Amino acid sequence: MPTKNTTGQNQALVRETNIRLILNQFKSHDMSTSDVANFFHLSNSGAKKIIDEILQTDILVSAPESPQKRKGRRPNTLTLNSDYGILVIIDFFSNELLCCDICGKTLYMQKMHYLYEVNNADIVSISENIKKILADRFSEKRLLSIAIVFVGKIHPDSCDIYMSHLFSRCTLNLKDYFSKEFSVPVTIKNNLHFAIIAEQEFGCLIHSNAPYCYLNVGAGITSAFLINDRLYMGATGLAGELGFNISLDAKLPYSDYVDFRAIDNKLLQALSEGTPSMISKRCPDPKDIHYRDIVDCFLLGDPLINEIVMNAAYNLGIILKNLIELMDFDTIILSGNILDFGEKYFDKVLETVRSFNYTQHKIVKSQLGNSAAQLGAIELARSIVFDTIINERKSN
C-alpha cells in the first residue's frame, strides 16, 4: 500500500515508494485513477497526482476501449505502453535470445549458437547479433535494459565469474561488457536466482519476510534463497551451491546421493554386476542410456530402477530436512528433471521430510518449470526500467 505523508517523513522517499508500488500493479492490471485510489486507499486527488506524474514518462497509455458495461461516463483505464521500448534477455540456461516489450510479451526469440563452452569471441558475436536484431526489427524502439541468465556462479557485486563450466574459457565481465556496448542498465544472475524471483511474482510464493528456498535437482543439485523478501547469495555469490558441500557420513557431495548422475552411476554398477532390468532390452549398450530411459522404466515399474530412484528420493528428503533445520525455510520449491519421476517419487520425498515431526514446512513443486528463469529475467529487466524512471523523477 502506498505511503501517506505524515509530519517528518521524507516526501521524496514517499513519492518514490508510491510510484514504484503503483507501477508494479500495472504489470498485472489495467487501472483507472479511481481504481488506483480504491486499491491503495488513497484520495482521488492523491491518486491523480501520482498518476499524472507517471504519465509524464509515457510508460502508461490509455487502454483499448472495451464494450460499455454500465451507463455513465467510462473511466480512462490506463495500461503499460507496449511501445515504450525493448527488453533483451540473453538466456544461457535455455540457450535463447529474447526481445520483449515492457508488458513482458516476447516479440522475438532466437537460439544462440556456440560450441560446448562460451568464449570471448562468442560474447562479441552475441552482442553484434543483438545490434543487428534491434536495427532490423525494432529500429523505431529504444533498448531499455538487458538481463543475462548466467549458468554458474558470479560475484554478486563485481559480477566476476567464479564457477562455471560453460564459461571456463570466457574472461570478459559480461555485465561490464554489455553495459558498455549498449549503454543501458544490465542485470546478470544465476538461472536459479531468476527462477525464485519468478516463483515469487508469478508462481507458488508470495512477498513476505519468510525465508524461501528454490532447489533444482538434475545433473547436480543447487539452490537459491529468498530471505526477508530479498535474494540472498552470500558475500561471494556461492550461497546455495549444495552440490559441492560434503556429507558428514561418507565424505561425498550431496549430489552423489540424489541427482541423475548418482542414479545413473548406481544403475550402471548394478547392471555391470548382472542385476536384471528392463532397461537392458531398451538400451543393450549401457553407454546409450539416457535419463528419459531411466524415467520411463521407473514409471513402468522396473524393480531395480524403482529401488535406486526411491533411495535417491529418501536421500533428497534428508537433505530437505537438513535445510529446514539450518534455515527454517517456510517453503522449499523443488524443480529440475528429477520431478519427471512423478508423484511416487515426490511422495517419498515428502514422507521422508514429514517423518521428522518438527518439519511440517511446505514442500512444493515449481509452478513455472523451465520457463521460470526467463520469466524472472524479464521481471528484473522491467524492474530496472521502473527504477530508472523513478531515479529520473527524483532528480527533477
mmCIF file of C-alpha atoms in Angstrom:
data_model
loop_
_atom_site.group_PDB
_atom_site.id
_atom_site.type_symbol
_atom_site.label_atom_id
_atom_site.label_comp_id
_atom_site.label_asym_id
_atom_site.label_seq_id
_atom_site.Cartn_x
_atom_site.Cartn_y
_atom_site.Cartn_z
ATOM 1 C CA MET A 1 0.000 0.000 0.000
ATOM 2 C CA PRO A 2 1.409 3.449 -0.883
ATOM 3 C CA THR A 3 2.781 5.500 1.963
ATOM 4 C CA LYS A 4 0.897 8.584 3.010
ATOM 5 C CA ASN A 5 2.653 11.757 4.087
ATOM 6 C CA THR A 6 2.925 12.447 7.793
ATOM 7 C CA THR A 7 4.861 15.088 9.631
ATOM 8 C CA GLY A 8 8.596 14.473 9.440
ATOM 9 C CA GLN A 9 8.515 11.982 6.602
ATOM 10 C CA ASN A 10 10.790 12.427 3.629
ATOM 11 C CA GLN A 11 8.349 13.438 0.884
ATOM 12 C CA ALA A 12 10.732 12.430 -1.910
ATOM 13 C CA LEU A 13 11.025 8.924 -0.457
ATOM 14 C CA VAL A 14 7.238 8.697 -0.072
ATOM 15 C CA ARG A 15 6.767 9.726 -3.701
ATOM 16 C CA GLU A 16 9.376 7.229 -4.889
ATOM 17 C CA THR A 17 7.757 4.387 -2.925
ATOM 18 C CA ASN A 18 4.283 5.220 -4.193
ATOM 19 C CA ILE A 19 5.341 5.377 -7.833
ATOM 20 C CA ARG A 20 7.117 2.022 -7.579
ATOM 21 C CA LEU A 21 4.141 0.314 -5.912
ATOM 22 C CA ILE A 22 1.686 1.652 -8.453
ATOM 23 C CA LEU A 23 3.885 0.760 -11.439
ATOM 24 C CA ASN A 24 4.197 -2.760 -10.058
ATOM 25 C CA GLN A 25 0.414 -3.092 -10.063
ATOM 26 C CA PHE A 26 0.274 -2.107 -13.734
ATOM 27 C CA LYS A 27 2.391 -5.184 -14.523
ATOM 28 C CA SER A 28 -0.684 -7.339 -13.979
ATOM 29 C CA HIS A 29 -3.657 -4.943 -14.043
ATOM 30 C CA ASP A 30 -5.017 -2.166 -16.230
ATOM 31 C CA MET A 31 -6.338 0.525 -13.907
ATOM 32 C CA SER A 32 -8.021 3.890 -13.922
ATOM 33 C CA THR A 33 -7.128 6.665 -11.494
ATOM 34 C CA SER A 34 -10.155 5.745 -9.394
ATOM 35 C CA ASP A 35 -9.032 2.084 -9.429
ATOM 36 C CA VAL A 36 -5.651 3.183 -8.067
ATOM 37 C CA ALA A 37 -7.348 5.274 -5.387
ATOM 38 C CA ASN A 38 -9.592 2.385 -4.320
ATOM 39 C CA PHE A 39 -6.896 -0.289 -4.476
ATOM 40 C CA PHE A 40 -4.383 1.683 -2.420
ATOM 41 C CA HIS A 41 -6.910 3.528 -0.206
ATOM 42 C CA LEU A 42 -5.857 6.942 -1.482
ATOM 43 C CA SER A 43 -7.925 10.016 -2.097
ATOM 44 C CA ASN A 44 -8.877 10.592 -5.733
ATOM 45 C CA SER A 45 -6.773 13.742 -5.803
ATOM 46 C CA GLY A 46 -3.782 11.932 -4.291
ATOM 47 C CA ALA A 47 -4.035 9.100 -6.808
ATOM 48 C CA LYS A 48 -4.446 11.561 -9.682
ATOM 49 C CA LYS A 49 -1.319 13.444 -8.654
ATOM 50 C CA ILE A 50 0.772 10.257 -8.730
ATOM 51 C CA ILE A 51 -0.754 9.039 -11.998
ATOM 52 C CA ASP A 52 -0.219 12.441 -13.657
ATOM 53 C CA GLU A 53 3.440 12.270 -12.683
ATOM 54 C CA ILE A 54 3.801 8.766 -14.104
ATOM 55 C CA LEU A 55 2.027 9.794 -17.325
ATOM 56 C CA GLN A 56 4.762 12.351 -17.980
ATOM 57 C CA THR A 57 7.159 9.444 -18.592
ATOM 58 C CA ASP A 58 4.978 7.913 -21.354
ATOM 59 C CA ILE A 59 5.190 4.468 -19.769
ATOM 60 C CA LEU A 60 1.384 4.470 -19.336
ATOM 61 C CA VAL A 61 -1.175 4.945 -22.116
ATOM 62 C CA SER A 62 -4.934 4.641 -22.384
ATOM 63 C CA ALA A 63 -6.037 1.023 -22.621
ATOM 64 C CA PRO A 64 -8.023 -0.078 -25.690
ATOM 65 C CA GLU A 65 -11.718 0.571 -25.239
ATOM 66 C CA SER A 66 -13.956 -2.342 -24.306
ATOM 67 C CA PRO A 67 -17.734 -2.524 -24.707
ATOM 68 C CA GLN A 68 -19.512 -0.277 -22.204
ATOM 69 C CA LYS A 69 -20.864 -2.404 -19.375
ATOM 70 C CA ARG A 70 -22.710 0.300 -17.496
ATOM 71 C CA LYS A 71 -24.308 3.638 -18.179
ATOM 72 C CA GLY A 72 -22.485 6.817 -17.430
ATOM 73 C CA ARG A 73 -19.039 8.127 -18.126
ATOM 74 C CA ARG A 74 -16.407 5.456 -18.761
ATOM 75 C CA PRO A 75 -13.259 5.920 -16.653
ATOM 76 C CA ASN A 76 -9.984 6.367 -18.544
ATOM 77 C CA THR A 77 -8.315 2.992 -17.982
ATOM 78 C CA LEU A 78 -4.544 3.030 -18.288
ATOM 79 C CA THR A 79 -2.131 0.271 -19.262
ATOM 80 C CA LEU A 80 1.609 -0.169 -19.724
ATOM 81 C CA ASN A 81 2.790 1.270 -23.020
ATOM 82 C CA SER A 82 3.906 -1.714 -25.121
ATOM 83 C CA ASP A 83 5.746 0.716 -27.445
ATOM 84 C CA TYR A 84 7.795 2.206 -24.628
ATOM 85 C CA GLY A 85 10.857 0.168 -25.546
ATOM 86 C CA ILE A 86 12.579 -3.215 -25.740
ATOM 87 C CA LEU A 87 13.971 -5.548 -23.086
ATOM 88 C CA VAL A 88 16.659 -8.022 -24.195
ATOM 89 C CA ILE A 89 17.099 -11.329 -22.382
ATOM 90 C CA ILE A 90 20.322 -13.289 -23.007
ATOM 91 C CA ASP A 91 19.495 -16.730 -21.625
ATOM 92 C CA PHE A 92 22.494 -19.055 -21.415
ATOM 93 C CA PHE A 93 20.427 -21.599 -19.470
ATOM 94 C CA SER A 94 17.970 -22.222 -22.319
ATOM 95 C CA ASN A 95 20.417 -21.005 -24.982
ATOM 96 C CA GLU A 96 17.939 -18.397 -26.223
ATOM 97 C CA LEU A 97 17.974 -14.718 -27.071
ATOM 98 C CA LEU A 98 14.681 -12.864 -26.458
ATOM 99 C CA CYS A 99 13.333 -9.411 -27.181
ATOM 100 C CA CYS A 100 10.324 -8.395 -25.066
ATOM 101 C CA ASP A 101 8.187 -5.325 -24.565
ATOM 102 C CA ILE A 102 7.643 -3.602 -21.225
ATOM 103 C CA CYS A 103 4.480 -5.665 -20.718
ATOM 104 C CA GLY A 104 6.611 -8.825 -20.679
ATOM 105 C CA LYS A 105 5.407 -10.108 -24.047
ATOM 106 C CA THR A 106 8.048 -11.906 -26.126
ATOM 107 C CA LEU A 107 8.305 -10.208 -29.524
ATOM 108 C CA TYR A 108 11.212 -12.189 -30.952
ATOM 109 C CA MET A 109 13.180 -15.297 -29.970
ATOM 110 C CA GLN A 110 16.277 -16.832 -31.478
ATOM 111 C CA LYS A 111 18.514 -19.737 -30.484
ATOM 112 C CA MET A 112 22.115 -18.774 -29.722
ATOM 113 C CA HIS A 113 24.940 -20.651 -31.416
ATOM 114 C CA TYR A 114 28.181 -21.614 -29.704
ATOM 115 C CA LEU A 115 30.013 -24.859 -29.027
ATOM 116 C CA TYR A 116 30.379 -26.611 -25.686
ATOM 117 C CA GLU A 117 31.869 -23.578 -23.940
ATOM 118 C CA VAL A 118 31.296 -19.851 -24.321
ATOM 119 C CA ASN A 119 34.434 -17.852 -25.100
ATOM 120 C CA ASN A 120 35.104 -14.146 -25.604
ATOM 121 C CA ALA A 121 34.503 -14.364 -29.365
ATOM 122 C CA ASP A 122 31.060 -15.891 -28.716
ATOM 123 C CA ILE A 123 30.142 -12.954 -26.458
ATOM 124 C CA VAL A 124 31.220 -10.458 -29.117
ATOM 125 C CA SER A 125 29.194 -12.383 -31.714
ATOM 126 C CA ILE A 126 26.094 -12.358 -29.490
ATOM 127 C CA SER A 127 26.482 -8.620 -28.983
ATOM 128 C CA GLU A 128 26.735 -7.967 -32.726
ATOM 129 C CA ASN A 129 23.721 -10.186 -33.341
ATOM 130 C CA ILE A 130 21.655 -8.208 -30.810
ATOM 131 C CA LYS A 131 22.597 -4.964 -32.557
ATOM 132 C CA LYS A 132 21.502 -6.430 -35.885
ATOM 133 C CA ILE A 133 18.176 -7.673 -34.471
ATOM 134 C CA LEU A 134 17.442 -4.300 -32.901
ATOM 135 C CA ALA A 135 18.306 -2.468 -36.131
ATOM 136 C CA ASP A 136 16.364 -4.822 -38.415
ATOM 137 C CA ARG A 137 13.271 -5.466 -36.306
ATOM 138 C CA PHE A 138 12.978 -2.747 -33.660
ATOM 139 C CA SER A 139 14.657 0.278 -35.201
ATOM 140 C CA GLU A 140 11.888 2.618 -34.025
ATOM 141 C CA LYS A 141 12.045 1.445 -30.408
ATOM 142 C CA ARG A 142 14.738 2.117 -27.852
ATOM 143 C CA LEU A 143 16.539 -0.561 -25.890
ATOM 144 C CA LEU A 144 15.647 -0.191 -22.196
ATOM 145 C CA SER A 145 17.649 -2.836 -20.338
ATOM 146 C CA ILE A 146 19.353 -6.221 -20.655
ATOM 147 C CA ALA A 147 19.081 -9.258 -18.385
ATOM 148 C CA ILE A 148 21.616 -12.098 -18.631
ATOM 149 C CA VAL A 149 20.672 -15.569 -17.370
ATOM 150 C CA PHE A 150 24.023 -16.998 -16.268
ATOM 151 C CA VAL A 151 24.904 -20.663 -15.703
ATOM 152 C CA GLY A 152 27.304 -20.976 -12.794
ATOM 153 C CA LYS A 153 28.309 -18.597 -10.009
ATOM 154 C CA ILE A 154 29.339 -14.958 -10.218
ATOM 155 C CA HIS A 155 30.318 -12.421 -7.582
ATOM 156 C CA PRO A 156 27.153 -10.532 -6.516
ATOM 157 C CA ASP A 157 28.871 -7.129 -6.660
ATOM 158 C CA SER A 158 31.660 -7.254 -9.237
ATOM 159 C CA CYS A 159 29.908 -9.913 -11.396
ATOM 160 C CA ASP A 160 33.253 -11.626 -11.967
ATOM 161 C CA ILE A 161 32.889 -15.300 -12.893
ATOM 162 C CA TYR A 162 33.629 -17.702 -10.030
ATOM 163 C CA MET A 163 32.441 -21.127 -11.122
ATOM 164 C CA SER A 164 31.026 -22.089 -14.485
ATOM 165 C CA HIS A 165 31.865 -24.999 -16.765
ATOM 166 C CA LEU A 166 30.094 -23.190 -19.607
ATOM 167 C CA PHE A 167 32.211 -20.038 -19.191
ATOM 168 C CA SER A 168 35.561 -21.606 -18.270
ATOM 169 C CA ARG A 169 37.131 -20.035 -21.389
ATOM 170 C CA CYS A 170 35.495 -16.629 -21.037
ATOM 171 C CA THR A 171 37.498 -13.819 -19.422
ATOM 172 C CA LEU A 172 35.054 -10.980 -20.053
ATOM 173 C CA ASN A 173 32.943 -9.442 -17.303
ATOM 174 C CA LEU A 174 29.568 -9.865 -19.021
ATOM 175 C CA LYS A 175 27.793 -7.086 -17.137
ATOM 176 C CA ASP A 176 30.515 -4.551 -17.880
ATOM 177 C CA TYR A 177 30.830 -5.637 -21.495
ATOM 178 C CA PHE A 178 27.134 -5.395 -22.406
ATOM 179 C CA SER A 179 26.700 -2.189 -20.387
ATOM 180 C CA LYS A 180 29.429 -0.510 -22.442
ATOM 181 C CA GLU A 181 28.234 -1.949 -25.748
ATOM 182 C CA PHE A 182 24.609 -0.827 -25.351
ATOM 183 C CA SER A 183 24.722 1.996 -22.770
ATOM 184 C CA VAL A 184 21.748 0.570 -20.851
ATOM 185 C CA PRO A 185 21.400 -0.988 -17.387
ATOM 186 C CA VAL A 186 22.332 -4.692 -17.295
ATOM 187 C CA THR A 187 21.422 -7.273 -14.667
ATOM 188 C CA ILE A 188 23.094 -10.687 -14.552
ATOM 189 C CA LYS A 189 22.196 -13.533 -12.230
ATOM 190 C CA ASN A 190 22.366 -17.286 -11.960
ATOM 191 C CA ASN A 191 19.370 -19.047 -13.553
ATOM 192 C CA LEU A 192 18.074 -20.176 -10.135
ATOM 193 C CA HIS A 193 18.166 -16.634 -8.766
ATOM 194 C CA PHE A 194 15.950 -15.525 -11.624
ATOM 195 C CA ALA A 195 13.756 -18.601 -11.137
ATOM 196 C CA ILE A 196 12.982 -17.956 -7.472
ATOM 197 C CA ILE A 197 12.085 -14.341 -8.306
ATOM 198 C CA ALA A 198 9.680 -15.607 -10.966
ATOM 199 C CA GLU A 199 8.080 -18.038 -8.497
ATOM 200 C CA GLN A 200 7.557 -15.126 -6.125
ATOM 201 C CA GLU A 201 5.992 -12.908 -8.774
ATOM 202 C CA PHE A 202 4.016 -15.442 -10.794
ATOM 203 C CA GLY A 203 4.199 -18.847 -9.110
ATOM 204 C CA CYS A 204 3.840 -20.501 -5.735
ATOM 205 C CA LEU A 205 5.468 -17.913 -3.445
ATOM 206 C CA ILE A 206 4.288 -14.616 -2.007
ATOM 207 C CA HIS A 207 6.109 -11.478 -0.965
ATOM 208 C CA SER A 208 6.866 -11.846 2.739
ATOM 209 C CA ASN A 209 9.710 -11.889 5.233
ATOM 210 C CA ALA A 210 9.591 -15.699 5.383
ATOM 211 C CA PRO A 211 12.722 -17.448 4.063
ATOM 212 C CA TYR A 212 12.222 -19.464 0.872
ATOM 213 C CA CYS A 213 14.436 -21.988 -0.894
ATOM 214 C CA TYR A 214 14.345 -22.932 -4.596
ATOM 215 C CA LEU A 215 16.069 -26.302 -5.092
ATOM 216 C CA ASN A 216 16.962 -27.659 -8.518
ATOM 217 C CA VAL A 217 17.894 -31.327 -8.918
ATOM 218 C CA GLY A 218 19.026 -32.592 -12.281
ATOM 219 C CA ALA A 219 22.607 -33.379 -13.293
ATOM 220 C CA GLY A 220 23.673 -31.835 -9.989
ATOM 221 C CA ILE A 221 21.948 -30.076 -7.131
ATOM 222 C CA THR A 222 21.912 -26.370 -6.342
ATOM 223 C CA SER A 223 19.586 -23.815 -4.827
ATOM 224 C CA ALA A 224 18.639 -20.159 -4.415
ATOM 225 C CA PHE A 225 17.354 -18.366 -1.330
ATOM 226 C CA LEU A 226 14.936 -15.517 -0.669
ATOM 227 C CA ILE A 227 15.315 -14.099 2.844
ATOM 228 C CA ASN A 228 13.373 -11.072 4.078
ATOM 229 C CA ASP A 229 11.915 -10.718 0.569
ATOM 230 C CA ARG A 230 15.370 -10.334 -0.974
ATOM 231 C CA LEU A 231 17.762 -12.614 -2.823
ATOM 232 C CA TYR A 232 20.498 -13.995 -0.629
ATOM 233 C CA MET A 233 23.687 -15.004 -2.445
ATOM 234 C CA GLY A 234 26.227 -14.630 0.345
ATOM 235 C CA ALA A 235 29.279 -12.395 0.349
ATOM 236 C CA THR A 236 30.814 -14.107 -2.688
ATOM 237 C CA GLY A 237 27.744 -15.388 -4.531
ATOM 238 C CA LEU A 238 28.289 -19.039 -3.610
ATOM 239 C CA ALA A 239 25.330 -19.437 -1.249
ATOM 240 C CA GLY A 240 23.132 -22.328 -2.404
ATOM 241 C CA GLU A 241 25.801 -24.413 -4.131
ATOM 242 C CA LEU A 242 24.752 -27.595 -2.321
ATOM 243 C CA GLY A 243 26.255 -29.933 -4.869
ATOM 244 C CA PHE A 244 29.742 -29.022 -3.680
ATOM 245 C CA ASN A 245 29.028 -29.424 0.042
ATOM 246 C CA ILE A 246 30.289 -32.545 1.767
ATOM 247 C CA SER A 247 28.031 -35.038 3.527
ATOM 248 C CA LEU A 248 29.301 -35.739 7.038
ATOM 249 C CA ASP A 249 28.787 -39.500 6.936
ATOM 250 C CA ALA A 250 30.524 -40.523 3.712
ATOM 251 C CA LYS A 251 32.626 -37.516 2.696
ATOM 252 C CA LEU A 252 30.793 -37.279 -0.608
ATOM 253 C CA PRO A 253 28.965 -34.373 -2.255
ATOM 254 C CA TYR A 254 25.203 -34.302 -1.687
ATOM 255 C CA SER A 255 24.694 -34.703 -5.416
ATOM 256 C CA ASP A 256 26.313 -38.153 -5.260
ATOM 257 C CA TYR A 257 23.182 -39.344 -3.435
ATOM 258 C CA VAL A 258 20.252 -37.694 -5.207
ATOM 259 C CA ASP A 259 20.829 -36.337 -8.723
ATOM 260 C CA PHE A 260 20.579 -38.042 -12.107
ATOM 261 C CA ARG A 261 24.302 -38.703 -12.225
ATOM 262 C CA ALA A 262 24.076 -40.587 -8.927
ATOM 263 C CA ILE A 263 21.084 -42.598 -10.154
ATOM 264 C CA ASP A 264 22.841 -43.357 -13.450
ATOM 265 C CA ASN A 265 26.064 -44.418 -11.715
ATOM 266 C CA LYS A 266 24.254 -46.771 -9.334
ATOM 267 C CA LEU A 267 22.269 -48.226 -12.224
ATOM 268 C CA LEU A 268 25.393 -48.849 -14.321
ATOM 269 C CA GLN A 269 27.083 -50.503 -11.363
ATOM 270 C CA ALA A 270 24.107 -52.816 -10.790
ATOM 271 C CA LEU A 271 23.917 -53.705 -14.492
ATOM 272 C CA SER A 272 27.652 -54.492 -14.547
ATOM 273 C CA GLU A 273 27.051 -56.925 -11.670
ATOM 274 C CA GLY A 274 24.379 -58.709 -13.688
ATOM 275 C CA THR A 275 21.287 -57.367 -11.935
ATOM 276 C CA PRO A 276 18.331 -57.740 -14.358
ATOM 277 C CA SER A 277 16.436 -54.679 -15.585
ATOM 278 C CA MET A 278 14.074 -53.962 -18.454
ATOM 279 C CA ILE A 279 16.341 -51.077 -19.449
ATOM 280 C CA SER A 280 18.848 -53.643 -20.780
ATOM 281 C CA LYS A 281 16.427 -54.526 -23.586
ATOM 282 C CA ARG A 282 15.739 -50.874 -24.351
ATOM 283 C CA CYS A 283 19.449 -49.963 -24.307
ATOM 284 C CA PRO A 284 21.690 -53.029 -24.894
ATOM 285 C CA ASP A 285 24.760 -50.771 -24.649
ATOM 286 C CA PRO A 286 24.750 -49.076 -21.219
ATOM 287 C CA LYS A 287 26.539 -46.091 -22.765
ATOM 288 C CA ASP A 288 23.342 -45.330 -24.690
ATOM 289 C CA ILE A 289 21.171 -44.974 -21.559
ATOM 290 C CA HIS A 290 19.541 -41.537 -21.378
ATOM 291 C CA TYR A 291 17.774 -40.137 -18.352
ATOM 292 C CA ARG A 292 14.436 -40.432 -20.194
ATOM 293 C CA ASP A 293 15.030 -44.180 -20.494
ATOM 294 C CA ILE A 294 15.515 -44.380 -16.725
ATOM 295 C CA VAL A 295 12.351 -42.340 -16.105
ATOM 296 C CA ASP A 296 10.288 -44.464 -18.485
ATOM 297 C CA CYS A 297 11.443 -47.751 -16.923
ATOM 298 C CA PHE A 298 10.769 -46.386 -13.437
ATOM 299 C CA LEU A 299 7.225 -45.420 -14.432
ATOM 300 C CA LEU A 300 6.785 -48.920 -15.907
ATOM 301 C CA GLY A 301 7.697 -50.425 -12.530
ATOM 302 C CA ASP A 302 11.180 -51.838 -13.134
ATOM 303 C CA PRO A 303 12.244 -53.250 -9.707
ATOM 304 C CA LEU A 304 15.938 -52.312 -9.935
ATOM 305 C CA ILE A 305 15.340 -48.736 -11.047
ATOM 306 C CA ASN A 306 12.496 -48.374 -8.555
ATOM 307 C CA GLU A 307 14.874 -49.268 -5.706
ATOM 308 C CA ILE A 308 17.586 -46.876 -6.892
ATOM 309 C CA VAL A 309 15.214 -43.956 -7.527
ATOM 310 C CA MET A 310 13.280 -44.343 -4.285
ATOM 311 C CA ASN A 311 16.553 -44.439 -2.355
ATOM 312 C CA ALA A 312 17.527 -41.189 -4.087
ATOM 313 C CA ALA A 313 14.139 -39.730 -3.087
ATOM 314 C CA TYR A 314 14.799 -40.694 0.528
ATOM 315 C CA ASN A 315 18.229 -39.042 0.405
ATOM 316 C CA LEU A 316 16.730 -35.869 -1.054
ATOM 317 C CA GLY A 317 14.183 -35.840 1.764
ATOM 318 C CA ILE A 318 17.058 -35.952 4.266
ATOM 319 C CA ILE A 319 18.726 -33.012 2.504
ATOM 320 C CA LEU A 320 15.481 -31.024 2.696
ATOM 321 C CA LYS A 321 15.198 -31.875 6.380
ATOM 322 C CA ASN A 322 18.746 -30.593 6.904
ATOM 323 C CA LEU A 323 17.972 -27.377 5.006
ATOM 324 C CA ILE A 324 14.902 -26.798 7.171
ATOM 325 C CA GLU A 325 16.943 -27.347 10.314
ATOM 326 C CA LEU A 326 19.609 -24.969 9.060
ATOM 327 C CA MET A 327 17.458 -22.064 7.855
ATOM 328 C CA ASP A 328 13.868 -22.858 8.918
ATOM 329 C CA PHE A 329 12.638 -22.225 5.372
ATOM 330 C CA ASP A 330 8.909 -21.574 5.225
ATOM 331 C CA THR A 331 8.692 -23.134 1.759
ATOM 332 C CA ILE A 332 11.064 -25.232 -0.338
ATOM 333 C CA ILE A 333 10.329 -25.335 -4.063
ATOM 334 C CA LEU A 334 11.559 -28.396 -5.945
ATOM 335 C CA SER A 335 12.437 -28.092 -9.617
ATOM 336 C CA GLY A 336 14.508 -29.873 -12.224
ATOM 337 C CA ASN A 337 14.364 -33.046 -14.293
ATOM 338 C CA ILE A 338 14.215 -35.174 -11.159
ATOM 339 C CA LEU A 339 10.498 -34.360 -10.938
ATOM 340 C CA ASP A 340 9.946 -36.351 -14.132
ATOM 341 C CA PHE A 341 9.795 -39.431 -11.865
ATOM 342 C CA GLY A 342 6.296 -38.282 -10.904
ATOM 343 C CA GLU A 343 4.089 -38.425 -7.824
ATOM 344 C CA LYS A 344 5.502 -41.632 -6.363
ATOM 345 C CA TYR A 345 8.947 -40.059 -6.208
ATOM 346 C CA PHE A 346 7.640 -36.755 -4.838
ATOM 347 C CA ASP A 347 5.513 -38.526 -2.216
ATOM 348 C CA LYS A 348 8.608 -40.405 -0.988
ATOM 349 C CA VAL A 349 10.464 -37.110 -0.578
ATOM 350 C CA LEU A 350 7.544 -35.661 1.408
ATOM 351 C CA GLU A 351 7.161 -38.819 3.511
ATOM 352 C CA THR A 352 10.839 -38.644 4.460
ATOM 353 C CA VAL A 353 10.659 -34.994 5.469
ATOM 354 C CA ARG A 354 7.404 -35.490 7.370
ATOM 355 C CA SER A 355 8.873 -38.428 9.333
ATOM 356 C CA PHE A 356 10.548 -35.749 11.453
ATOM 357 C CA ASN A 357 7.563 -34.306 13.319
ATOM 358 C CA TYR A 358 9.112 -30.841 13.608
ATOM 359 C CA THR A 359 9.457 -30.380 9.829
ATOM 360 C CA GLN A 360 5.894 -29.550 8.829
ATOM 361 C CA HIS A 361 7.101 -26.928 6.373
ATOM 362 C CA LYS A 362 5.788 -26.570 2.831
ATOM 363 C CA ILE A 363 7.483 -28.630 0.130
ATOM 364 C CA VAL A 364 6.036 -27.797 -3.293
ATOM 365 C CA LYS A 365 6.827 -28.306 -6.965
ATOM 366 C CA SER A 366 7.803 -25.381 -9.158
ATOM 367 C CA GLN A 367 4.730 -23.982 -10.901
ATOM 368 C CA LEU A 368 6.751 -22.382 -13.699
ATOM 369 C CA GLY A 369 9.097 -25.226 -14.630
ATOM 370 C CA ASN A 370 11.725 -24.496 -17.265
ATOM 371 C CA SER A 371 10.246 -21.071 -18.038
ATOM 372 C CA ALA A 372 10.996 -19.746 -14.535
ATOM 373 C CA ALA A 373 14.460 -18.337 -15.282
ATOM 374 C CA GLN A 374 13.300 -16.392 -18.344
ATOM 375 C CA LEU A 375 10.249 -15.029 -16.529
ATOM 376 C CA GLY A 376 12.450 -13.895 -13.657
ATOM 377 C CA ALA A 377 14.879 -12.248 -16.072
ATOM 378 C CA ILE A 378 12.053 -10.368 -17.782
ATOM 379 C CA GLU A 379 10.751 -9.297 -14.379
ATOM 380 C CA LEU A 380 14.103 -7.917 -13.233
ATOM 381 C CA ALA A 381 14.777 -6.269 -16.595
ATOM 382 C CA ARG A 382 11.438 -4.490 -16.285
ATOM 383 C CA SER A 383 12.130 -3.536 -12.664
ATOM 384 C CA ILE A 384 15.332 -1.852 -13.812
ATOM 385 C CA VAL A 385 13.271 0.289 -16.173
ATOM 386 C CA PHE A 386 10.931 1.276 -13.350
ATOM 387 C CA ASP A 387 13.928 2.150 -11.166
ATOM 388 C CA THR A 388 15.334 4.306 -13.974
ATOM 389 C CA ILE A 389 12.042 6.180 -14.259
ATOM 390 C CA ILE A 390 11.907 6.748 -10.508
ATOM 391 C CA ASN A 391 15.517 7.945 -10.375
ATOM 392 C CA GLU A 392 14.890 10.353 -13.244
ATOM 393 C CA ARG A 393 11.816 11.734 -11.483
ATOM 394 C CA LYS A 394 13.811 12.007 -8.268
ATOM 395 C CA SER A 395 16.427 14.194 -9.937
ATOM 396 C CA ASN A 396 13.763 16.572 -11.334
#
